[in-house]
Short mmCIF file of C-alpha atoms in Angstrom, two decimals:
data_model
loop_
_atom_site.label_atom_id
_atom_site.label_comp_id
_atom_site.label_asym_id
_atom_site.label_seq_id
_atom_site.Cartn_x
_atom_site.Cartn_y
_atom_site.Cartn_z
CA MET A 1 8.99 7.35 22.10
CA HIS A 2 12.30 6.55 20.39
CA LEU A 3 13.63 9.52 18.41
CA SER A 4 16.62 10.18 16.21
CA PRO A 5 19.38 12.12 18.00
CA ASN A 6 19.13 14.60 15.14
CA ASP A 7 15.38 15.12 15.57
CA SER A 8 14.75 18.42 17.36
CA ASN A 9 10.94 18.13 17.27
CA GLU A 10 8.83 17.67 20.40
CA TYR A 11 6.12 14.99 20.35
CA LYS A 12 3.04 14.36 22.44
CA TYR A 13 0.74 11.35 21.98
CA LEU A 14 -2.72 11.39 23.54
CA THR A 15 -6.11 9.76 23.18
CA LEU A 16 -9.20 11.95 23.43
CA ASP A 17 -12.16 10.87 25.53
CA ASN A 18 -13.94 9.70 22.37
CA GLY A 19 -11.10 7.32 21.46
CA LEU A 20 -9.56 9.46 18.72
CA ARG A 21 -5.75 9.08 18.85
CA VAL A 22 -3.70 12.25 18.41
CA LEU A 23 -0.03 12.99 17.81
CA ILE A 24 1.05 16.60 18.36
CA VAL A 25 4.39 17.67 16.89
CA HIS A 26 6.07 20.93 17.76
CA ASP A 27 8.58 21.93 15.07
CA SER A 28 10.12 25.29 15.90
CA ASN A 29 11.44 25.58 12.33
CA ALA A 30 8.16 24.80 10.56
CA GLN A 31 7.36 27.30 7.83
CA LYS A 32 3.76 26.06 7.67
CA SER A 33 1.41 24.28 10.02
CA ALA A 34 -0.19 21.01 8.91
CA ALA A 35 -2.79 18.48 9.97
CA ALA A 36 -3.73 15.03 8.71
CA LEU A 37 -6.56 12.74 9.76
CA ALA A 38 -6.75 9.07 8.77
CA VAL A 39 -9.72 6.79 9.28
CA ASN A 40 -9.73 3.00 9.02
CA VAL A 41 -12.36 3.03 6.27
CA GLY A 42 -11.61 2.44 2.60
CA HIS A 43 -12.94 0.82 -0.51
CA PHE A 44 -12.99 -2.58 1.25
CA ASP A 45 -15.98 -1.15 3.11
CA ASP A 46 -17.92 -0.31 -0.06
CA PRO A 47 -21.27 -2.07 -0.44
CA ILE A 48 -20.92 -4.51 -3.34
CA GLU A 49 -23.76 -2.72 -5.13
CA ARG A 50 -22.07 0.68 -4.63
CA GLU A 51 -18.42 0.20 -5.51
CA GLY A 52 -16.50 3.48 -5.14
CA LEU A 53 -18.71 4.85 -2.36
CA ALA A 54 -15.82 5.39 0.11
CA HIS A 55 -13.97 7.40 -2.54
CA TYR A 56 -17.09 9.42 -3.33
CA LEU A 57 -17.58 10.16 0.37
CA GLU A 58 -14.01 11.47 0.57
CA HIS A 59 -14.92 14.03 -2.12
CA MET A 60 -18.20 15.02 -0.49
CA LEU A 61 -16.72 15.80 2.93
CA PHE A 62 -14.97 18.86 1.49
CA LEU A 63 -18.22 20.42 0.32
CA GLY A 64 -19.79 22.23 3.21
CA THR A 65 -20.56 21.65 6.90
CA GLU A 66 -23.21 22.97 9.26
CA LYS A 67 -20.85 25.60 10.67
CA TYR A 68 -19.31 26.47 7.30
CA PRO A 69 -22.08 25.65 4.79
CA LYS A 70 -20.67 27.41 1.72
CA VAL A 71 -19.36 24.91 -0.84
CA GLY A 72 -15.63 25.40 -1.34
CA GLU A 73 -15.21 27.57 1.76
CA PHE A 74 -12.54 25.33 3.28
CA GLN A 75 -10.44 25.17 0.12
CA SER A 76 -10.79 28.91 -0.39
CA TYR A 77 -9.70 29.71 3.17
CA ILE A 78 -6.68 27.40 2.94
CA SER A 79 -5.66 28.84 -0.43
CA GLN A 80 -6.01 32.44 0.77
CA HIS A 81 -3.58 31.68 3.59
CA GLY A 82 -0.85 30.12 1.53
CA GLY A 83 -1.85 26.50 2.00
CA SER A 84 -2.90 23.36 0.17
CA ASN A 85 -5.24 20.45 0.85
CA ASN A 86 -5.98 17.01 -0.50
CA ALA A 87 -7.16 13.52 0.38
CA TRP A 88 -6.93 9.92 -0.82
CA THR A 89 -8.94 6.74 -0.43
CA GLY A 90 -7.12 3.41 -0.19
CA THR A 91 -8.13 -0.17 0.43
CA GLU A 92 -8.68 0.12 4.17
CA HIS A 93 -7.95 3.76 4.99
CA THR A 94 -8.91 7.25 3.90
CA CYS A 95 -6.65 10.19 4.68
CA PHE A 96 -7.39 13.94 4.66
CA PHE A 97 -4.67 16.58 5.05
CA PHE A 98 -3.82 20.27 4.66
CA ASP A 99 -1.12 22.82 5.39
CA VAL A 100 -1.47 26.56 5.93
CA SER A 101 0.31 29.61 7.31
CA PRO A 102 0.73 29.29 11.10
CA ASN A 103 -1.38 32.39 11.82
CA ALA A 104 -4.37 30.71 10.15
CA PHE A 105 -3.82 27.21 11.53
CA PHE A 106 -6.36 27.10 14.34
CA LYS A 107 -9.17 28.57 12.23
CA SER A 108 -8.28 26.09 9.50
CA LEU A 109 -8.31 23.26 12.04
CA ASP A 110 -11.78 24.30 13.14
CA ARG A 111 -13.03 24.09 9.55
CA PHE A 112 -11.27 20.76 9.05
CA SER A 113 -12.76 19.21 12.20
CA GLN A 114 -16.29 19.90 10.94
CA PHE A 115 -15.79 17.30 8.17
CA PHE A 116 -16.00 14.65 10.86
CA THR A 117 -18.75 16.09 13.03
CA ALA A 118 -21.32 17.87 10.85
CA PRO A 119 -20.92 17.49 7.05
CA LEU A 120 -23.89 18.58 4.93
CA PHE A 121 -23.60 16.37 1.84
CA ASN A 122 -25.16 19.15 -0.21
CA GLU A 123 -27.68 17.82 -2.70
CA GLU A 124 -26.55 20.32 -5.33
CA SER A 125 -22.97 19.03 -5.11
CA LEU A 126 -23.72 15.35 -5.61
CA ASP A 127 -23.58 15.33 -9.39
CA LYS A 128 -20.57 17.65 -9.62
CA GLU A 129 -18.49 15.38 -7.39
CA ARG A 130 -19.77 12.29 -9.18
CA GLN A 131 -18.42 13.84 -12.36
CA ALA A 132 -15.11 14.48 -10.57
CA VAL A 133 -14.91 10.79 -9.63
CA GLU A 134 -15.75 9.86 -13.23
CA SER A 135 -12.92 12.10 -14.44
CA GLU A 136 -10.44 10.40 -12.10
CA TYR A 137 -11.65 7.05 -13.38
CA LYS A 138 -11.25 7.98 -17.04
CA LEU A 139 -7.88 9.60 -16.43
CA LYS A 140 -6.46 6.22 -15.41
CA LEU A 141 -7.86 4.13 -18.25
CA ASN A 142 -4.57 4.16 -20.12
CA ASP A 143 -2.34 4.17 -17.06
CA ASP A 144 -0.44 0.87 -17.03
CA SER A 145 0.00 0.74 -13.26
CA ARG A 146 -3.75 1.22 -12.78
CA ARG A 147 -4.54 -1.41 -15.42
CA LEU A 148 -2.24 -3.89 -13.71
CA TYR A 149 -3.87 -3.13 -10.37
CA GLN A 150 -7.26 -3.98 -11.85
CA VAL A 151 -5.97 -7.24 -13.33
CA LEU A 152 -4.67 -8.22 -9.89
CA LYS A 153 -8.15 -7.56 -8.51
CA GLU A 154 -9.63 -9.83 -11.16
CA THR A 155 -7.29 -12.72 -10.44
CA ILE A 156 -7.36 -13.07 -6.64
CA ASN A 157 -10.18 -14.56 -4.57
CA LEU A 158 -13.25 -12.66 -5.78
CA GLU A 159 -14.82 -13.06 -2.33
CA HIS A 160 -12.05 -10.90 -0.84
CA PRO A 161 -12.79 -7.15 -0.71
CA PHE A 162 -9.55 -6.40 -2.58
CA SER A 163 -11.38 -7.54 -5.72
CA LYS A 164 -13.85 -4.64 -5.54
CA PHE A 165 -13.74 -1.81 -8.07
CA SER A 166 -12.32 0.97 -5.92
CA VAL A 167 -12.58 4.24 -7.86
CA GLY A 168 -16.24 4.36 -8.78
CA ASN A 169 -17.81 5.97 -11.85
CA LEU A 170 -21.11 7.35 -13.11
CA GLU A 171 -22.68 3.91 -13.28
CA THR A 172 -21.66 2.54 -9.88
CA LEU A 173 -22.53 5.84 -8.18
CA GLY A 174 -25.58 6.81 -10.21
CA ASP A 175 -28.99 7.68 -8.80
CA ARG A 176 -31.39 4.72 -8.87
CA ASN A 177 -35.13 4.13 -8.80
CA GLY A 178 -35.84 7.85 -8.79
CA GLN A 179 -33.82 8.34 -5.61
CA THR A 180 -30.56 10.26 -5.27
CA ILE A 181 -27.51 8.62 -3.76
CA ARG A 182 -27.48 11.12 -0.86
CA ASN A 183 -29.19 8.85 1.68
CA GLU A 184 -26.80 6.02 0.86
CA ILE A 185 -23.70 8.17 1.26
CA LEU A 186 -25.07 9.67 4.49
CA GLY A 187 -25.78 6.18 5.81
CA PHE A 188 -22.28 5.01 4.87
CA TYR A 189 -20.74 7.96 6.73
CA GLN A 190 -22.93 7.48 9.80
CA THR A 191 -22.25 3.75 10.11
CA LYS A 192 -18.59 3.53 9.04
CA TYR A 193 -16.83 6.66 10.33
CA SER A 194 -16.03 6.52 14.04
CA ALA A 195 -13.61 8.34 16.34
CA ASP A 196 -12.00 5.08 17.51
CA LEU A 197 -11.02 4.33 13.90
CA MET A 198 -9.36 7.74 13.50
CA THR A 199 -5.86 9.07 14.02
CA LEU A 200 -4.88 12.74 13.86
CA THR A 201 -1.44 14.35 13.51
CA VAL A 202 -0.80 18.08 13.78
CA VAL A 203 2.58 19.71 13.09
CA SER A 204 3.28 23.38 13.82
CA SER A 205 5.59 25.93 15.37
CA HIS A 206 2.79 26.62 17.86
CA SER A 207 3.37 25.27 21.34
CA ILE A 208 2.39 21.77 22.41
CA GLU A 209 -0.05 23.29 24.92
CA GLU A 210 -1.81 25.45 22.31
CA MET A 211 -2.18 22.58 19.89
CA THR A 212 -3.39 20.17 22.60
CA LYS A 213 -6.15 22.60 23.59
CA ALA A 214 -7.18 23.23 19.98
CA VAL A 215 -7.33 19.53 19.10
CA THR A 216 -9.24 18.65 22.26
CA ASP A 217 -11.77 21.45 21.73
CA LYS A 218 -12.37 20.74 18.06
CA PHE A 219 -12.24 16.93 17.74
CA SER A 220 -13.71 15.63 21.01
CA SER A 221 -17.21 15.81 19.53
CA VAL A 222 -16.45 13.27 16.78
CA LEU A 223 -18.82 10.37 17.41
CA ASN A 224 -17.37 7.11 18.73
CA GLN A 225 -19.36 4.11 17.51
CA SER A 226 -16.99 1.51 19.00
CA LEU A 227 -15.95 0.03 15.66
CA GLN A 228 -12.27 -0.56 16.44
CA GLY A 229 -11.08 -4.12 15.92
CA LYS A 230 -12.93 -4.91 12.69
CA SER A 231 -11.25 -7.65 10.66
CA ILE A 232 -11.31 -9.51 7.35
CA THR A 233 -11.54 -13.30 7.49
CA VAL A 234 -11.90 -14.13 3.78
CA PRO A 235 -8.55 -15.36 2.35
CA TYR A 236 -6.81 -13.17 -0.21
CA THR A 237 -6.04 -16.19 -2.38
CA THR A 238 -6.91 -19.88 -2.47
CA GLN A 239 -5.24 -22.70 -4.38
CA ASP A 240 -7.19 -21.56 -7.44
CA HIS A 241 -5.31 -18.24 -7.48
CA THR A 242 -1.72 -19.44 -7.09
CA GLY A 243 0.48 -21.51 -9.36
CA ILE A 244 -0.64 -19.25 -12.21
CA LYS A 245 0.84 -17.09 -14.94
CA ILE A 246 -0.88 -13.83 -15.90
CA HIS A 247 0.07 -12.12 -19.15
CA VAL A 248 -0.94 -8.44 -19.16
CA GLU A 249 -1.01 -6.36 -22.33
CA PRO A 250 0.34 -2.86 -21.53
CA VAL A 251 -0.40 0.37 -23.36
CA LYS A 252 3.23 1.48 -23.36
CA ASP A 253 6.12 -0.69 -24.47
CA ILE A 254 6.82 -2.12 -21.02
CA ARG A 255 8.57 -5.44 -20.37
CA LYS A 256 8.36 -6.61 -16.78
CA LEU A 257 8.22 -9.91 -14.94
CA THR A 258 6.91 -10.11 -11.38
CA LEU A 259 7.03 -13.25 -9.25
CA ALA A 260 4.65 -12.70 -6.33
CA PHE A 261 4.05 -14.94 -3.33
CA PRO A 262 0.91 -14.34 -1.21
CA LEU A 263 1.52 -14.52 2.54
CA PRO A 264 -0.57 -13.93 5.65
CA ASN A 265 -0.51 -10.52 7.29
CA VAL A 266 2.92 -9.75 8.79
CA ASN A 267 2.05 -6.39 10.37
CA ASP A 268 2.48 -7.82 13.85
CA TYR A 269 6.15 -8.39 13.05
CA TYR A 270 6.95 -4.79 12.17
CA LYS A 271 9.55 -4.58 14.94
CA GLY A 272 11.54 -7.39 13.34
CA LYS A 273 10.73 -6.91 9.63
CA PRO A 274 11.52 -10.53 8.69
CA LEU A 275 10.74 -10.03 5.00
CA SER A 276 13.53 -7.44 4.84
CA TYR A 277 16.01 -10.27 5.35
CA PHE A 278 14.89 -11.93 2.10
CA ALA A 279 14.54 -8.62 0.26
CA HIS A 280 18.05 -7.64 1.30
CA LEU A 281 19.55 -10.82 -0.19
CA LEU A 282 17.35 -11.19 -3.26
CA GLY A 283 17.67 -7.50 -4.13
CA TYR A 284 21.44 -7.36 -3.65
CA GLU A 285 23.14 -5.80 -6.68
CA GLY A 286 26.81 -6.59 -6.04
CA PRO A 287 29.16 -9.33 -7.31
CA GLY A 288 27.69 -12.82 -7.22
CA SER A 289 24.13 -11.50 -7.03
CA LEU A 290 21.10 -12.79 -8.85
CA MET A 291 20.68 -9.44 -10.60
CA ILE A 292 24.25 -9.41 -11.95
CA ALA A 293 23.95 -12.98 -13.19
CA LEU A 294 20.71 -12.28 -15.05
CA LYS A 295 22.06 -9.01 -16.47
CA GLN A 296 25.16 -10.77 -17.75
CA LYS A 297 22.92 -13.25 -19.54
CA GLY A 298 21.32 -10.23 -21.25
CA TRP A 299 17.88 -11.04 -19.89
CA ILE A 300 17.11 -8.18 -17.48
CA ASN A 301 17.96 -4.51 -16.97
CA SER A 302 17.13 -4.32 -13.26
CA LEU A 303 15.76 -6.36 -10.35
CA SER A 304 14.03 -5.43 -7.10
CA ALA A 305 12.63 -7.51 -4.25
CA GLY A 306 10.24 -7.07 -1.36
CA GLY A 307 7.37 -4.96 -2.67
CA GLY A 308 3.82 -6.10 -3.23
CA THR A 309 0.22 -5.50 -2.23
CA SER A 310 -0.56 -5.66 1.48
CA GLY A 311 -3.49 -5.35 3.84
CA SER A 312 -4.80 -6.35 7.23
CA ASN A 313 -4.99 -10.07 6.39
CA TYR A 314 -2.56 -10.50 3.49
CA ARG A 315 0.87 -9.53 2.20
CA GLU A 316 2.58 -10.25 -1.10
CA PHE A 317 6.34 -10.62 -1.41
CA SER A 318 7.46 -9.89 -4.95
CA ILE A 319 10.59 -10.13 -7.07
CA SER A 320 10.32 -7.86 -10.12
CA CYS A 321 12.57 -7.72 -13.17
CA ALA A 322 12.66 -5.18 -15.98
CA LEU A 323 13.16 -7.43 -19.01
CA THR A 324 15.19 -7.02 -22.15
CA LEU A 325 13.78 -8.13 -25.50
CA GLU A 326 15.83 -11.30 -25.21
CA GLY A 327 14.64 -11.80 -21.65
CA ILE A 328 11.06 -12.29 -22.80
CA GLU A 329 12.22 -15.50 -24.48
CA HIS A 330 13.73 -16.77 -21.22
CA ILE A 331 10.96 -16.29 -18.66
CA ASP A 332 11.18 -19.89 -17.45
CA GLU A 333 14.94 -19.70 -17.03
CA ILE A 334 14.69 -16.45 -15.10
CA THR A 335 12.01 -17.96 -12.88
CA GLN A 336 14.08 -21.05 -12.22
CA ALA A 337 17.12 -18.91 -11.38
CA VAL A 338 15.04 -17.00 -8.82
CA PHE A 339 13.86 -20.24 -7.22
CA HIS A 340 17.38 -21.59 -7.06
CA TYR A 341 18.48 -18.40 -5.37
CA ILE A 342 15.63 -18.68 -2.85
CA HIS A 343 16.69 -22.28 -2.27
CA LEU A 344 20.26 -21.18 -1.59
CA ILE A 345 19.03 -18.76 1.07
CA SER A 346 16.61 -21.14 2.77
CA SER A 347 18.89 -24.20 2.66
CA ASN A 348 21.73 -22.34 4.41
CA GLU A 349 21.68 -21.23 8.02
CA TYR A 350 19.98 -17.90 8.57
CA ASP A 351 22.78 -15.57 9.61
CA GLU A 352 22.28 -12.86 12.19
CA TRP A 353 25.11 -10.80 10.70
CA ARG A 354 23.15 -10.47 7.45
CA TYR A 355 20.13 -9.33 9.44
CA ASN A 356 22.31 -6.88 11.37
CA GLU A 357 23.68 -5.51 8.12
CA LYS A 358 20.21 -4.49 6.95
CA GLN A 359 19.43 -3.24 10.44
CA ALA A 360 22.46 -0.94 10.29
CA VAL A 361 21.29 0.51 6.98
CA LEU A 362 17.87 1.34 8.45
CA GLU A 363 19.36 2.72 11.64
CA SER A 364 21.62 5.03 9.65
CA ALA A 365 18.66 6.21 7.57
CA PHE A 366 16.76 6.93 10.79
CA ARG A 367 19.61 8.90 12.34
CA PHE A 368 20.30 11.03 9.30
CA GLN A 369 16.88 11.82 7.88
CA GLU A 370 16.53 14.87 5.69
CA PRO A 371 14.30 17.67 7.01
CA THR A 372 10.74 17.21 5.80
CA ARG A 373 7.81 19.52 5.15
CA SER A 374 5.15 19.75 7.84
CA LEU A 375 2.53 18.37 5.45
CA ASP A 376 4.63 15.34 4.51
CA LEU A 377 5.46 14.64 8.15
CA ALA A 378 1.84 14.85 9.27
CA SER A 379 0.59 12.67 6.40
CA HIS A 380 3.23 10.04 7.09
CA LEU A 381 2.94 9.84 10.87
CA VAL A 382 -0.85 9.77 10.84
CA MET A 383 -0.70 6.50 8.91
CA ASN A 384 2.02 5.11 11.17
CA MET A 385 -0.42 5.68 14.02
CA GLN A 386 -2.82 3.29 12.31
CA HIS A 387 -0.21 0.50 12.25
CA TYR A 388 2.25 0.93 15.12
CA LEU A 389 2.18 1.15 18.91
CA PRO A 390 2.30 4.73 20.25
CA GLU A 391 5.95 4.47 21.27
CA ASP A 392 6.93 3.31 17.77
CA VAL A 393 5.08 5.86 15.63
CA VAL A 394 8.24 7.78 14.70
CA TYR A 395 10.70 4.84 14.72
CA GLY A 396 8.48 2.01 13.46
CA ASP A 397 9.48 2.22 9.78
CA TYR A 398 13.13 1.79 10.74
CA MET A 399 12.87 -0.77 13.55
CA MET A 400 14.62 -4.09 12.95
CA GLN A 401 15.20 -5.54 16.39
CA ASP A 402 14.10 -9.16 16.45
CA PHE A 403 16.22 -11.67 14.52
CA ASN A 404 14.00 -14.77 14.49
CA PRO A 405 15.33 -17.73 12.44
CA SER A 406 12.24 -19.86 13.09
CA LEU A 407 10.01 -17.11 11.70
CA LEU A 408 12.28 -16.74 8.66
CA GLU A 409 12.00 -20.47 8.10
CA GLU A 410 8.21 -20.29 8.36
CA LEU A 411 7.97 -17.44 5.85
CA SER A 412 10.35 -19.12 3.39
CA GLY A 413 7.82 -21.94 3.20
CA TYR A 414 5.58 -19.64 1.16
CA PHE A 415 8.25 -19.13 -1.53
CA THR A 416 7.25 -22.19 -3.53
CA PRO A 417 6.27 -22.78 -7.17
CA GLU A 418 2.80 -23.85 -6.02
CA ASN A 419 2.29 -20.49 -4.27
CA LEU A 420 3.62 -18.42 -7.18
CA ARG A 421 1.66 -15.77 -9.02
CA MET A 422 3.71 -14.94 -12.11
CA VAL A 423 2.81 -11.71 -13.90
CA LEU A 424 4.32 -10.93 -17.29
CA ILE A 425 3.70 -7.42 -18.63
CA ALA A 426 4.66 -7.27 -22.29
CA LYS A 427 3.22 -6.63 -25.72
CA GLY A 428 1.87 -9.73 -27.40
CA GLU A 429 -1.19 -11.40 -28.90
CA ILE A 430 -3.42 -12.50 -26.03
CA THR A 431 -7.12 -13.05 -25.58
CA THR A 432 -9.40 -11.00 -23.37
CA ASN A 433 -10.68 -12.32 -20.07
CA ARG A 434 -13.30 -10.46 -18.06
CA ARG A 435 -15.39 -11.03 -14.99
CA ASN A 436 -19.11 -10.98 -15.66
CA GLY A 437 -21.10 -8.08 -14.28
CA ILE A 438 -18.29 -5.69 -13.43
CA ILE A 439 -18.71 -2.22 -14.85
CA LEU A 440 -15.27 -1.72 -16.37
CA PRO A 441 -13.98 -1.06 -19.87
CA THR A 442 -12.33 -3.84 -21.87
CA LEU A 443 -9.13 -1.79 -21.79
CA PHE A 444 -8.65 -2.69 -18.14
CA LEU A 445 -9.00 -6.40 -18.76
CA THR A 446 -6.61 -7.31 -21.55
CA PHE A 447 -4.97 -10.26 -19.89
CA LEU A 448 -4.66 -14.03 -20.09
CA GLN A 449 -4.39 -16.34 -17.09
CA ASN A 450 -2.88 -19.82 -17.32
CA ARG A 451 -1.89 -22.52 -14.86
CA LEU A 452 1.82 -23.14 -14.35
CA ASN A 453 1.53 -26.88 -13.98
CA ASP A 454 4.39 -27.84 -16.30
CA LEU A 455 6.77 -25.23 -14.94
CA ILE A 456 5.88 -26.13 -11.35
CA LYS A 457 6.83 -29.74 -12.00
CA LYS A 458 10.18 -28.68 -13.45
CA LEU A 459 10.88 -26.24 -10.64
CA SER A 460 9.82 -28.58 -7.84
CA SER A 461 12.15 -31.35 -9.05
CA SER A 462 15.26 -29.34 -9.87
CA PHE A 463 16.75 -28.02 -6.61
CA LEU A 464 20.11 -29.73 -7.10
CA PHE A 465 22.49 -26.96 -6.06
CA GLN A 466 22.65 -27.38 -2.30
CA SER A 467 26.45 -27.37 -2.25
CA VAL A 468 26.71 -23.73 -3.36
CA THR A 469 27.63 -21.56 -0.36
CA LEU A 470 26.37 -18.06 0.32
CA ILE A 471 29.25 -15.61 0.74
CA TYR A 472 27.42 -12.27 0.54
CA ALA A 473 24.24 -12.89 -1.30
CA THR A 474 25.68 -15.99 -2.90
CA THR A 475 28.97 -16.98 -4.46
CA SER A 476 28.58 -17.95 -8.01
CA ILE A 477 24.99 -18.03 -9.11
CA GLN A 478 26.60 -18.42 -12.55
CA SER A 479 27.05 -22.12 -11.88
CA LEU A 480 23.31 -22.54 -11.94
CA PHE A 481 22.90 -21.46 -15.53
CA SER A 482 24.88 -24.33 -17.04
CA ASN A 483 22.05 -26.62 -15.99
CA LEU A 484 19.03 -24.41 -16.63
CA SER A 485 18.47 -25.28 -20.26
CA ILE A 486 18.73 -28.98 -19.49
CA ARG A 487 16.32 -28.77 -16.57
CA LEU A 488 13.66 -26.99 -18.60
CA LYS A 489 13.65 -29.30 -21.62
#
């Protein structure tokens, strides 16, 4: 396992007999002990008729087990010993975590392990936790990031599980036909949760030997149903979901343009991080950069590149701009400038020194990491275990060791107008578009989707700047703008 020279922790990776993967971290300076368990089950696994079930299950696991049947006993014990606990449900993973005083760690770990061996799913707690899910749902109704997330779900391939309603509410999780939801949630737990889908990280000042024994004793009884290797084959997008512009009406006065390009899954390339090459150049903020050029035109306040939704069979690469008021009137020009910049990168030779430059930044960040809390470390590494080889769990986020020009060329082929999903977030008069049958408020769905046919034609026929040479990110992107207004007429 590759470690930073400044990392004084001791690490031990092991796999229990039931297939559950464990990382034990001894931190002699830890003020608290922490544990996190992640399982490769999320809202993608929800039955279509029970959207939000994975999230609901996450709530229910905290509410009593056969060994500790009292509702709230775990939270009470953790709180009494100076700790905290929480959990989250994502697209393909659910993660549970806690921290506590070291003298209470092993008893806390025993209580925690029971979530995954003998939960009760108390009948009297079903409605209370359903109300808690409803409250989470309502809390986000006017949250612009959540609203945008839902619009994205509405505008990708509706056969892909990303399109499911993830949170759940009283309607999707309600009792039906005189029967409570308990049997359904029990069945979901029994068929979806499996030791070979789980990873566990523990961090403490206790010795490696003590923690190894505790973990082995308490988690070896988690049932292994041999579910590892599950996959998604439905495409995230088809031709019907690209080459489009989506106008989203925000609650707050936000002005943002995002140009997103759907790609296949790139998780297998984590050691080389090829998309970081493009993000490094497109997100550059120095002289001659795309951001400086657009700021000098008065069209944007900031620009970032590289982020986007991702999952086991898809990845989006996005360029996002915070727009000025004037910038809203120049969306096409901004878009064309981005495509010209992409063209400059892909039409020049891919340079290893640029790759090495980004590599050096990551390596420095790895060497000089700030000390982190036990809880944060456990929660982070337990997810790395889901994505990286055992020897890369600590280093994987920072690895950049495989400069591959042919792969860069392949990925650049996705940065085309035809594969573009343009999202404009700004106030404006737009109509409402909603998918039939989904149980969601109109507030979530204030958006308009259009094809980009005219703009695609203009963009596809206007790459005329091949003679411009990249110096850092590029020399003068300014020279592009003298032609933009002509090209777009």
